[in-house]
Amino acid sequence: MPITESEIIKLKEQAKSIRHDIIDTTVWSGGAHIGGALSMVEIMTILYFKYLNIKPEEPHWEERDRVVLSKGHGGVGYAPVLSARGYFPKDELKEFNHFMSNFGMHLDSLKVKGVDVSTGSLGHGLPMAVGLALGARLQNKSWKTYCILGDGECNEGSVWEAAMSAAHFKVTNLITFVDRNKMMIDGRTEEVMALEPFADKWKAFGFIVKEIDGHDFKALSEAIDYAHSETKAPVLILCNTKKGRGVDFMEDQVKWHYGSIDSDLAAKAHESVNRG
Amino acid sequence: MAKEVTGTTWTVYDANTMTQAEIYGSVLCELGEKYPKIVGLSADLAKSTKIGVFGDKFPDRFFNVGIAEQNMFGVAAGLAKSGLLPFVSTMAAFTAMRGLEQVRTDICYQNLNVKIIATHGGVSFGAAGTTHHCTEDISIMRSIANMTVIVPADGIETACAVRAAVEWPGPVYIRIGRGFEPTYYQSEDYGFRIGKAQTISEGTDITLICCGITVLQAAEAAKMLKEQDGLSVRVLNMHTIKPLDEEAIMKAVLETRRIITFEDHNIFGGLGSAVADVIAKSGKGCAFEKAGIPDCYCVVGYPEDLYCHYGLDCDSIVNKVREVMGRDFEEDESWEDEV
Ligand SMILES: Cc1ncc(C[n+]2csc(CCOP(=O)(O)OP(=O)(O)O)c2C)c(N)n1
């Protein structure tokens, strides 16, 4: 169903609120991967607040859609989304990274409600997502699997091994996103290890590629609707994004891949999000 | 100005002393001058592992392969085959597990001269969780033929190990921590030798065999036990797990008859198991305990808290020693009747 203007307004508000929560959680945590958390906010927001068929009060509901955050270091961006969607109270995020907490930087599926798969070592998510999607198909289940990759993560050979198998097995109940923020830890992707022509690589591996602005809800919605309707080949939604999006002093700054912020900086970050 | 702390290593500001990895980076730069065959490799962790400073100094001799560890160890094998001397750095988890087959089959099987400095070993990247912990690497690496395995006590010993590795033939795995592990040694001139345990304190009642972060903790514990309990505690820094200093272990068996091992590693397969092999083979009786991570995935938290939680800090070591000293162990003077 095409997205409406009022839906977009609501999603924008939700995304703003998630960004505030990410900033707070980063302060509580003492340090987290804030840059890549902020770049994927719209992707995670539209999934959790428009598309996913889930029951937060019943996290292990058999018929639920599955999500694999392959860029597992985005945990500080994922946990606030799960909390906002009702999996657990926001207060629990105050324990992020703390001794004996359920929340480490990379979320553990056995400890955090709503997390389907433990990730954090890059290049593991897409293979597991292919397995989930194949499993659903084999058992005649209608649920879908959504996988979110980092662009730097696509240096890993295992990503391409999984891509090859997704196309080969025609896994069309899998919807894959790449958070193309053009940065990794040591610098810009094109300087550290060039990915371009990136869309062509995915096409060569048998994917149908939709390249969009990953912060634009309308574009995201159209791409996801398209992916749902496609039955011949798996779809890759290549989301052009900005690392640190929404916090002016973090935007497109490689040093904010991972960082900690004190309350002064947090106040500035919140202000920046409010200015939107 | 508000305080900014970024980068994946503990604290980038406020560092009075250099971290273990920083010391490694600067030593490698120094060696790079002297040995033109040294080349460096990392996998998008040049900054976090500090091998990046070598890259800044010798950009032509440094390859950041992106987030692709398997490729990195394969490329290192090729560079070594071409006659160069690769130093490779990424986190321990992505070395001993992700890149393992390349390390074993490409590097060790061909007995290539590749030196690996694996950072964030054990649970030193505590809050990151299990994907970034590596409590399996000592076990894995010591079971690979041709591999030399070193777990330095601190930054100074890391410097010694890196220097020694240059002249040491074949593959070497040096496992270090993440950040501000406090130092035990003051300077590099204490006589580090690969394969030779360092006696930190002499003792006759019990021996604590340690590696990595537990060396400093055990050294402190030995002092406390002397003062408070009048115990004579021997502490060995078993920095080289392979080849193992069997002589030092047997001397401890014969002279102290009680041994405890301490390591930031799963209790299966690591230092403790290596020591146990030696004792078992000798046929000599000895009270023995292994302390480490008890075959579980470690809880989340900052490393200092985790070390206390798993009994690897000074106070826990003191308690462990008291427990083992109190144990009813048959102190048979003569081993003539034993096999
Ligand atoms: C196998 C593996 N190697 C290295 C790392 C360390 N690491 C964590 S995040 C990261 C960079 C990720 O870049 P990207 O996928 O582009 O994520 P984003 O920029 O969106 O945060 C690296 C190298 C890891 N987690 N896993």
XYZ file of C-alpha atoms and ligand atoms in Angstrom:
641
model
C 0.000 0.000 0.000
C 1.486 3.376 -1.008
C 2.616 5.409 1.960
C 0.474 8.437 2.863
C 1.637 11.934 3.772
C 0.327 11.568 7.304
C 2.215 8.301 7.714
C 5.391 10.042 6.618
C 4.873 12.825 9.153
C 4.415 10.249 11.911
C 7.469 8.265 10.848
C 9.572 11.434 10.809
C 8.522 12.186 14.369
C 9.288 8.632 15.372
C 12.730 8.797 13.751
C 13.477 11.998 15.626
C 12.526 10.388 18.881
C 14.731 7.369 18.084
C 17.680 9.702 17.427
C 17.172 11.288 20.835
C 17.132 7.833 22.394
C 20.331 6.865 20.565
C 22.080 9.942 21.943
C 20.892 9.168 25.472
C 21.901 5.533 25.201
C 25.349 6.536 23.964
C 25.794 8.705 27.061
C 24.595 5.925 29.383
C 26.753 3.342 27.649
C 30.012 5.208 28.050
C 30.768 4.641 24.356
C 29.045 3.147 21.342
C 28.914 3.032 17.544
C 26.810 6.129 17.188
C 27.706 7.127 13.616
C 26.389 4.004 11.913
C 23.436 3.891 14.337
C 22.270 7.322 13.188
C 22.638 6.524 9.489
C 20.181 3.609 9.610
C 17.421 5.274 11.676
C 14.971 5.681 8.777
C 15.489 2.091 7.602
C 14.852 0.685 11.072
C 11.970 3.077 11.759
C 10.001 2.258 8.619
C 10.518 -1.475 9.189
C 9.420 -1.458 12.817
C 6.700 1.193 12.549
C 5.158 0.401 9.166
C 6.091 -2.946 7.688
C 7.018 -5.655 10.171
C 4.418 -8.167 11.154
C 5.443 -8.622 14.799
C 3.952 -8.888 18.269
C 6.273 -7.194 20.755
C 4.292 -8.713 23.628
C 5.056 -12.120 22.157
C 8.649 -11.842 20.884
C 8.916 -15.496 19.856
C 5.611 -15.556 17.937
C 6.201 -18.120 15.171
C 4.643 -16.118 12.339
C 6.644 -12.938 12.944
C 8.843 -11.338 10.322
C 12.547 -11.738 11.090
C 15.194 -9.026 11.172
C 18.934 -9.564 10.926
C 21.053 -6.520 11.712
C 24.146 -7.799 9.965
C 26.040 -4.621 10.869
C 25.713 -5.726 14.476
C 27.716 -2.815 15.863
C 24.572 -0.809 15.173
C 23.192 -2.199 18.462
C 22.985 1.271 19.967
C 20.689 2.186 17.080
C 18.679 -1.030 17.256
C 17.910 -1.350 20.973
C 16.144 2.063 21.147
C 13.931 1.036 18.192
C 12.969 -2.215 19.915
C 12.242 -0.321 23.097
C 10.129 2.302 21.309
C 8.190 -0.520 19.630
C 7.375 -1.949 23.047
C 9.733 -4.885 23.543
C 11.104 -3.498 26.813
C 11.004 -0.247 28.803
C 13.381 2.520 27.798
C 14.798 2.540 31.321
C 16.572 -0.726 30.571
C 18.751 1.121 28.072
C 20.374 2.928 30.989
C 22.247 -0.304 31.599
C 23.689 -0.448 28.067
C 27.289 -1.768 28.224
C 27.231 -1.939 32.023
C 28.426 -4.852 34.126
C 26.096 -7.873 33.837
C 23.756 -5.938 31.549
C 21.664 -7.694 28.933
C 22.827 -5.049 26.489
C 26.362 -5.080 25.126
C 27.395 -3.042 22.110
C 26.422 -5.960 19.866
C 23.002 -7.309 20.796
C 22.627 -10.889 21.979
C 19.534 -12.731 20.732
C 19.404 -14.807 23.914
C 19.311 -11.696 26.110
C 17.512 -8.911 24.252
C 13.818 -9.305 23.473
C 13.038 -8.782 19.801
C 16.501 -9.619 18.502
C 16.203 -12.627 16.191
C 19.901 -13.205 15.524
C 23.104 -12.344 17.427
C 25.487 -10.366 15.257
C 28.603 -8.231 15.627
C 31.212 -10.079 13.644
C 30.720 -8.604 10.194
C 29.723 -10.733 7.244
C 27.654 -13.236 9.247
C 24.200 -11.681 8.910
C 23.347 -12.209 5.261
C 24.183 -15.943 5.317
C 21.942 -16.422 8.375
C 19.216 -14.337 6.712
C 19.387 -16.553 3.615
C 18.992 -19.558 5.911
C 15.982 -18.028 7.653
C 14.340 -17.167 4.333
C 14.969 -20.632 2.911
C 13.564 -22.107 6.117
C 10.384 -20.051 5.820
C 9.931 -21.089 2.192
C 10.521 -24.764 2.885
C 7.953 -24.733 5.686
C 5.381 -22.739 3.702
C 5.552 -19.791 6.065
C 4.568 -16.372 4.831
C 6.891 -14.383 7.104
C 9.694 -12.401 5.535
C 13.308 -11.833 6.481
C 14.879 -8.379 6.421
C 18.635 -7.973 6.531
C 20.607 -4.755 7.024
C 24.234 -4.665 5.919
C 26.922 -2.021 6.342
C 28.719 -0.935 3.190
C 32.178 -1.520 4.673
C 30.863 -4.891 5.741
C 30.491 -5.757 2.057
C 34.285 -6.123 1.896
C 33.760 -9.518 3.508
C 33.747 -12.429 1.080
C 30.996 -14.170 3.037
C 28.569 -11.384 2.047
C 29.122 -12.259 -1.597
C 28.948 -15.982 -0.957
C 25.539 -15.365 0.600
C 24.510 -13.051 -2.241
C 25.393 -15.718 -4.776
C 23.315 -18.293 -2.917
C 20.334 -15.945 -2.430
C 20.167 -15.398 -6.182
C 20.825 -19.042 -6.985
C 18.071 -20.264 -4.691
C 15.801 -17.358 -5.780
C 15.248 -16.291 -2.206
C 12.657 -13.590 -2.821
C 11.176 -13.630 0.686
C 14.385 -11.901 1.785
C 14.720 -8.117 1.584
C 18.259 -6.833 1.928
C 19.339 -3.274 2.683
C 22.805 -1.782 2.511
C 23.361 1.279 4.667
C 25.568 3.037 2.119
C 27.021 5.767 4.349
C 30.320 5.537 2.461
C 32.362 5.164 5.630
C 33.996 2.421 7.654
C 36.412 2.652 10.619
C 39.647 3.647 8.944
C 38.085 6.121 6.527
C 35.863 6.430 3.464
C 34.965 3.175 1.777
C 36.275 4.358 -1.587
C 39.646 5.198 -0.039
C 40.095 2.172 2.229
C 38.677 -0.501 -0.106
C 36.712 0.742 -3.090
C 33.243 -0.761 -3.550
C 32.150 1.046 -6.707
C 30.583 0.192 -9.071
C 28.669 -1.160 -6.109
C 25.147 -1.492 -7.558
C 26.607 -3.265 -10.584
C 28.314 -5.798 -8.325
C 25.005 -6.726 -6.718
C 23.377 -6.914 -10.142
C 26.151 -9.172 -11.392
C 25.456 -11.451 -8.430
C 21.816 -11.741 -9.517
C 20.038 -9.136 -7.381
C 17.554 -6.540 -8.538
C 18.902 -3.270 -7.148
C 16.806 -0.299 -6.051
C 19.086 2.623 -5.269
C 17.416 5.271 -3.111
C 17.932 8.041 -0.559
C 17.972 6.006 2.654
C 16.665 8.903 4.731
C 13.569 9.395 2.533
C 10.547 7.471 3.849
C 8.654 7.703 0.559
C 11.556 6.226 -1.379
C 12.083 3.539 1.265
C 8.415 2.640 1.186
C 8.320 2.370 -2.606
C 11.424 0.185 -2.622
C 10.075 -2.136 0.078
C 6.694 -2.412 -1.684
C 8.527 -3.261 -4.862
C 10.635 -5.910 -3.090
C 7.486 -7.505 -1.678
C 5.994 -7.798 -5.157
C 9.107 -9.157 -6.840
C 9.105 -12.921 -7.318
C 11.903 -13.585 -9.813
C 15.032 -12.483 -7.954
C 16.076 -11.152 -4.540
C 15.986 -7.375 -4.158
C 18.726 -5.218 -2.730
C 17.738 -1.782 -1.476
C 20.858 0.325 -1.748
C 20.271 3.153 0.706
C 22.441 6.212 0.248
C 22.811 7.636 3.733
C 25.010 9.855 5.840
C 26.953 8.543 8.798
C 25.998 10.475 11.932
C 22.832 11.746 10.235
C 20.826 14.228 12.290
C 23.628 15.390 14.585
C 25.412 18.176 12.707
C 28.844 17.770 14.273
C 28.836 14.016 13.677
C 27.563 14.007 10.102
C 29.982 12.492 7.617
C 32.779 12.497 10.214
C 34.802 9.316 10.267
C 35.845 9.773 13.894
C 32.252 9.355 15.036
C 32.125 5.719 13.981
C 32.522 4.960 17.666
C 32.568 7.515 20.406
C 31.440 8.567 23.804
C 29.708 11.793 24.684
C 29.275 13.647 27.926
C 26.182 15.622 28.872
C 27.425 18.875 27.254
C 27.928 17.231 23.900
C 24.698 15.296 24.307
C 22.817 18.571 24.785
C 24.297 19.880 21.545
C 23.399 16.643 19.798
C 19.783 16.809 21.023
C 19.533 20.428 19.860
C 20.784 19.446 16.451
C 18.191 16.674 16.164
C 15.455 19.107 17.206
C 16.498 21.587 14.529
C 16.059 18.604 12.208
C 35.455 22.454 25.671
C 33.414 19.327 26.065
C 35.411 16.155 26.326
C 35.478 14.035 23.211
C 36.619 10.481 23.284
C 36.517 8.621 20.019
C 38.238 5.668 18.395
C 37.819 2.019 19.287
C 40.613 1.908 21.827
C 39.697 2.801 25.386
C 40.393 6.439 25.823
C 42.147 8.520 23.293
C 42.554 11.581 25.471
C 43.813 11.587 29.067
C 46.435 8.939 28.311
C 49.389 9.451 30.594
C 50.967 6.236 29.578
C 50.931 4.486 26.249
C 48.659 1.534 25.781
C 49.950 -1.918 24.964
C 48.895 -1.483 21.341
C 50.432 1.972 21.069
C 53.746 0.649 22.286
C 53.488 -2.135 19.720
C 52.847 0.407 16.962
C 55.831 2.533 17.816
C 58.173 -0.447 18.201
C 57.090 -1.700 14.796
C 57.895 1.716 13.293
C 61.339 1.535 14.829
C 61.884 -1.997 13.479
C 60.595 -0.877 10.095
C 63.599 1.429 9.769
C 66.012 -1.340 10.525
C 64.343 -4.120 8.555
C 63.244 -2.977 5.097
C 61.515 -6.331 4.536
C 58.881 -5.649 7.184
C 55.447 -4.938 5.720
C 52.218 -4.287 7.624
C 48.630 -5.415 7.101
C 45.323 -4.658 8.763
C 41.628 -5.099 8.001
C 39.933 -1.750 8.679
C 41.391 -1.760 12.183
C 44.645 0.061 11.460
C 43.782 2.759 13.969
C 42.341 0.523 16.667
C 45.239 -1.955 16.569
C 47.840 0.847 16.206
C 49.579 -0.820 13.284
C 48.348 2.283 11.449
C 51.310 4.305 12.715
C 53.550 1.950 10.755
C 51.342 2.637 7.741
C 51.660 6.391 8.251
C 55.421 6.086 8.338
C 55.808 3.546 5.518
C 52.719 3.994 3.334
C 54.166 1.877 0.511
C 54.786 -1.026 2.874
C 51.341 -1.065 4.430
C 48.157 -2.701 3.115
C 44.745 -2.059 4.607
C 42.682 -4.751 2.900
C 39.324 -3.499 4.167
C 37.064 -5.660 6.331
C 38.316 -8.943 4.864
C 40.375 -10.948 7.322
C 40.538 -14.165 5.344
C 41.931 -12.278 2.383
C 44.363 -10.462 4.677
C 45.963 -13.643 6.029
C 46.124 -15.110 2.538
C 47.796 -11.962 1.218
C 50.225 -12.073 4.153
C 51.135 -15.637 3.221
C 51.824 -14.515 -0.338
C 53.934 -11.579 0.818
C 55.955 -13.922 3.032
C 56.438 -16.352 0.131
C 57.789 -13.454 -1.915
C 60.485 -12.931 0.723
C 58.991 -10.126 2.818
C 58.274 -10.122 6.551
C 54.581 -9.378 7.175
C 53.262 -8.111 10.512
C 49.497 -8.534 10.596
C 47.059 -7.019 13.056
C 43.376 -7.288 13.708
C 41.351 -8.263 16.762
C 42.021 -11.701 18.238
C 38.502 -12.942 17.419
C 38.929 -12.127 13.726
C 42.388 -13.708 13.692
C 41.930 -16.928 15.608
C 38.452 -17.602 14.272
C 37.515 -15.664 11.131
C 40.946 -15.924 9.546
C 41.859 -19.239 11.115
C 41.999 -21.490 8.108
C 44.215 -19.033 6.267
C 46.414 -18.741 9.363
C 46.711 -22.489 9.717
C 46.729 -23.705 6.134
C 48.312 -20.812 4.238
C 50.736 -19.550 6.886
C 51.553 -22.317 9.372
C 51.360 -25.339 7.076
C 53.883 -23.647 4.803
C 55.835 -22.497 7.871
C 55.866 -18.918 6.648
C 57.482 -16.036 8.368
C 54.356 -14.106 9.316
C 54.054 -12.296 12.654
C 50.548 -11.791 13.947
C 49.751 -9.306 16.671
C 46.169 -9.946 17.742
C 44.569 -7.210 19.831
C 41.469 -7.188 22.076
C 42.326 -10.702 23.339
C 40.358 -12.451 26.075
C 37.527 -10.332 27.431
C 39.483 -7.090 27.183
C 36.801 -5.584 24.883
C 34.332 -6.371 27.654
C 31.328 -4.215 26.782
C 31.379 -5.260 23.135
C 30.141 -8.713 24.051
C 30.921 -12.200 22.854
C 31.418 -11.385 19.166
C 34.421 -9.280 20.155
C 35.734 -11.400 23.018
C 38.251 -14.099 22.276
C 38.664 -16.647 25.028
C 39.512 -19.444 22.637
C 42.617 -18.210 20.825
C 45.369 -19.633 23.030
C 43.798 -23.049 22.750
C 43.328 -22.755 18.996
C 46.763 -21.357 18.256
C 48.717 -23.777 20.392
C 47.175 -26.686 18.530
C 48.552 -25.451 15.221
C 51.903 -26.978 14.299
C 54.756 -24.518 13.631
C 53.003 -21.702 15.496
C 54.723 -19.882 18.365
C 52.247 -18.430 20.876
C 53.071 -15.477 23.123
C 50.826 -13.662 25.593
C 52.771 -10.648 26.906
C 52.114 -9.355 30.397
C 51.945 -5.710 29.379
C 53.075 -3.092 26.874
C 56.761 -3.368 27.733
C 56.723 -7.108 27.275
C 54.805 -6.654 24.027
C 57.697 -4.528 22.804
C 60.137 -7.300 23.791
C 58.039 -9.960 22.109
C 57.676 -7.988 18.885
C 61.434 -7.432 18.719
C 62.148 -11.085 19.457
C 59.621 -12.210 16.842
C 61.569 -10.498 14.067
C 64.545 -12.825 14.534
C 62.469 -15.875 15.515
C 61.848 -18.152 12.528
C 58.335 -19.045 11.374
C 54.852 -17.877 12.317
C 54.300 -16.127 15.648
C 51.011 -15.241 17.359
C 51.272 -12.443 19.917
C 48.077 -11.848 21.851
C 47.547 -8.481 23.518
C 44.659 -6.618 25.144
C 42.679 -3.589 24.229
C 43.682 -0.547 26.150
C 44.808 0.562 29.540
C 45.946 -2.710 30.973
C 48.333 -1.472 33.705
C 52.014 -2.225 33.275
C 54.092 -4.597 35.334
C 57.517 -4.070 33.796
C 59.328 -0.754 33.947
C 61.801 -1.225 31.117
C 62.654 -3.710 28.395
C 65.984 -4.905 29.835
C 64.788 -7.742 32.089
C 65.967 -10.525 29.795
C 62.867 -11.570 27.856
C 63.411 -14.733 25.863
C 60.826 -16.592 23.817
C 60.111 -19.930 25.505
C 61.651 -19.001 28.863
C 59.360 -18.217 31.800
C 60.143 -15.141 33.860
C 60.261 -15.609 37.619
C 58.373 -12.665 39.076
C 58.841 -13.786 42.661
C 60.564 -16.758 44.236
C 58.569 -18.987 46.558
C 58.385 -22.436 48.071
C 54.768 -22.933 49.208
C 52.834 -22.583 45.963
C 53.376 -21.443 42.356
C 51.085 -19.169 40.375
C 51.606 -19.574 36.648
C 50.258 -16.608 34.721
C 50.159 -14.892 31.368
C 48.881 -11.548 30.143
C 46.951 -9.320 32.544
C 47.093 -11.837 35.388
C 50.864 -11.413 35.868
C 50.578 -8.054 37.598
C 47.610 -9.217 39.681
C 49.455 -12.334 40.852
C 52.594 -10.326 41.648
C 50.513 -8.101 43.939
C 48.727 -11.098 45.422
C 52.064 -12.742 46.272
C 53.096 -9.651 48.250
C 49.814 -9.612 50.159
C 50.041 -13.310 50.941
C 53.561 -12.910 52.259
C 52.536 -10.039 54.543
C 49.201 -11.376 55.711
C 49.672 -15.154 55.702
C 53.438 -15.523 55.744
C 53.213 -17.581 52.576
C 56.081 -17.959 50.151
C 54.429 -17.659 46.736
C 56.272 -18.241 43.488
C 54.924 -16.314 40.495
C 55.887 -17.292 36.971
C 55.161 -15.138 33.958
C 54.601 -17.837 31.348
C 54.488 -15.377 28.462
C 55.284 -18.069 25.902
C 52.596 -20.720 25.792
C 54.321 -22.500 22.945
C 57.091 -23.591 23.047
C 56.347 -24.034 26.743
C 59.022 -23.769 29.446
C 58.490 -27.291 30.797
C 61.573 -27.041 32.984
C 60.148 -24.116 34.957
C 56.881 -26.011 35.413
C 58.596 -29.195 36.645
C 60.752 -27.156 38.989
C 57.562 -25.676 40.448
C 55.994 -29.126 40.763
C 59.005 -30.473 42.638
C 59.713 -27.439 44.789
C 56.251 -26.104 45.636
C 53.879 -29.044 44.926
C 50.956 -26.713 44.508
C 50.185 -24.876 41.267
C 47.430 -22.561 40.118
C 47.229 -21.120 36.610
C 45.528 -17.781 35.837
C 44.549 -16.618 32.371
C 42.046 -14.416 30.560
C 40.853 -17.389 28.500
C 38.473 -20.314 28.637
C 39.762 -22.776 31.243
C 39.817 -25.413 28.520
C 42.767 -25.553 26.197
C 44.764 -22.525 27.256
C 47.700 -21.942 29.585
C 46.190 -24.106 32.323
C 45.728 -27.050 30.006
C 49.247 -26.647 28.630
C 50.660 -26.729 32.173
C 48.428 -29.676 33.093
C 49.815 -31.659 30.151
C 53.317 -31.272 31.514
C 52.334 -32.277 35.044
C 50.320 -35.267 33.879
C 53.134 -36.498 31.675
C 55.606 -36.294 34.559
C 53.643 -38.674 36.764
C 54.351 -36.459 39.768
C 51.584 -35.523 42.170
C 50.687 -31.881 42.578
C 47.708 -29.880 43.865
C 46.444 -28.117 40.775
C 43.788 -25.560 39.807
C 43.023 -23.651 36.637
C 41.478 -20.184 36.898
C 39.975 -18.432 33.903
C 36.654 -18.049 32.129
C 34.672 -21.155 33.156
C 33.617 -22.451 29.722
C 30.858 -19.907 29.189
C 30.269 -16.799 27.107
C 31.425 -13.983 29.306
C 28.925 -11.470 30.685
C 29.019 -7.900 29.402
C 30.906 -5.184 31.267
C 34.133 -3.272 31.535
C 37.165 -5.553 31.738
C 38.120 -4.572 35.292
C 34.708 -5.768 36.488
C 34.931 -8.916 34.396
C 38.350 -9.823 35.781
C 36.944 -9.562 39.315
C 33.845 -11.516 38.316
C 35.933 -14.393 36.949
C 38.493 -14.417 39.748
C 41.457 -12.957 37.916
C 42.059 -9.861 40.046
C 44.448 -9.604 42.968
C 41.884 -10.208 45.733
C 40.409 -13.229 44.001
C 43.894 -14.643 43.482
C 44.636 -14.236 47.197
C 41.435 -16.094 48.050
C 42.146 -18.828 45.559
C 45.614 -19.386 47.006
C 44.187 -19.634 50.533
C 41.671 -22.179 49.302
C 44.294 -24.328 47.601
C 46.704 -24.033 50.546
C 43.938 -25.236 52.847
C 43.222 -28.207 50.671
C 44.099 -31.608 52.059
C 46.873 -32.602 49.732
C 49.004 -35.596 50.463
C 52.492 -34.176 50.811
C 54.369 -37.337 50.133
C 58.053 -36.590 50.539
C 59.143 -39.438 48.371
C 57.990 -40.137 44.857
C 59.907 -43.385 44.696
C 56.693 -45.399 44.958
C 54.906 -43.419 42.229
C 54.988 -43.938 38.512
C 34.647 -9.609 11.031
C 34.803 -8.276 11.633
N 35.940 -7.570 11.385
C 36.106 -6.365 11.957
C 35.161 -5.823 12.768
C 35.390 -4.505 13.454
N 34.488 -3.477 12.913
C 33.384 -3.079 13.574
S 32.491 -1.937 12.749
C 33.592 -1.920 11.467
C 33.349 -1.021 10.298
C 32.036 -1.280 9.665
O 31.783 -0.435 8.593
P 30.366 -0.454 7.907
O 29.957 -1.838 7.610
O 30.420 0.477 6.744
O 29.403 0.073 9.039
P 28.908 1.567 9.349
O 29.802 2.535 8.632
O 27.530 1.633 8.835
O 28.950 1.729 10.820
C 34.649 -2.825 11.723
C 35.782 -3.029 10.818
C 34.001 -6.601 13.013
N 33.025 -6.173 13.832
N 33.847 -7.793 12.427
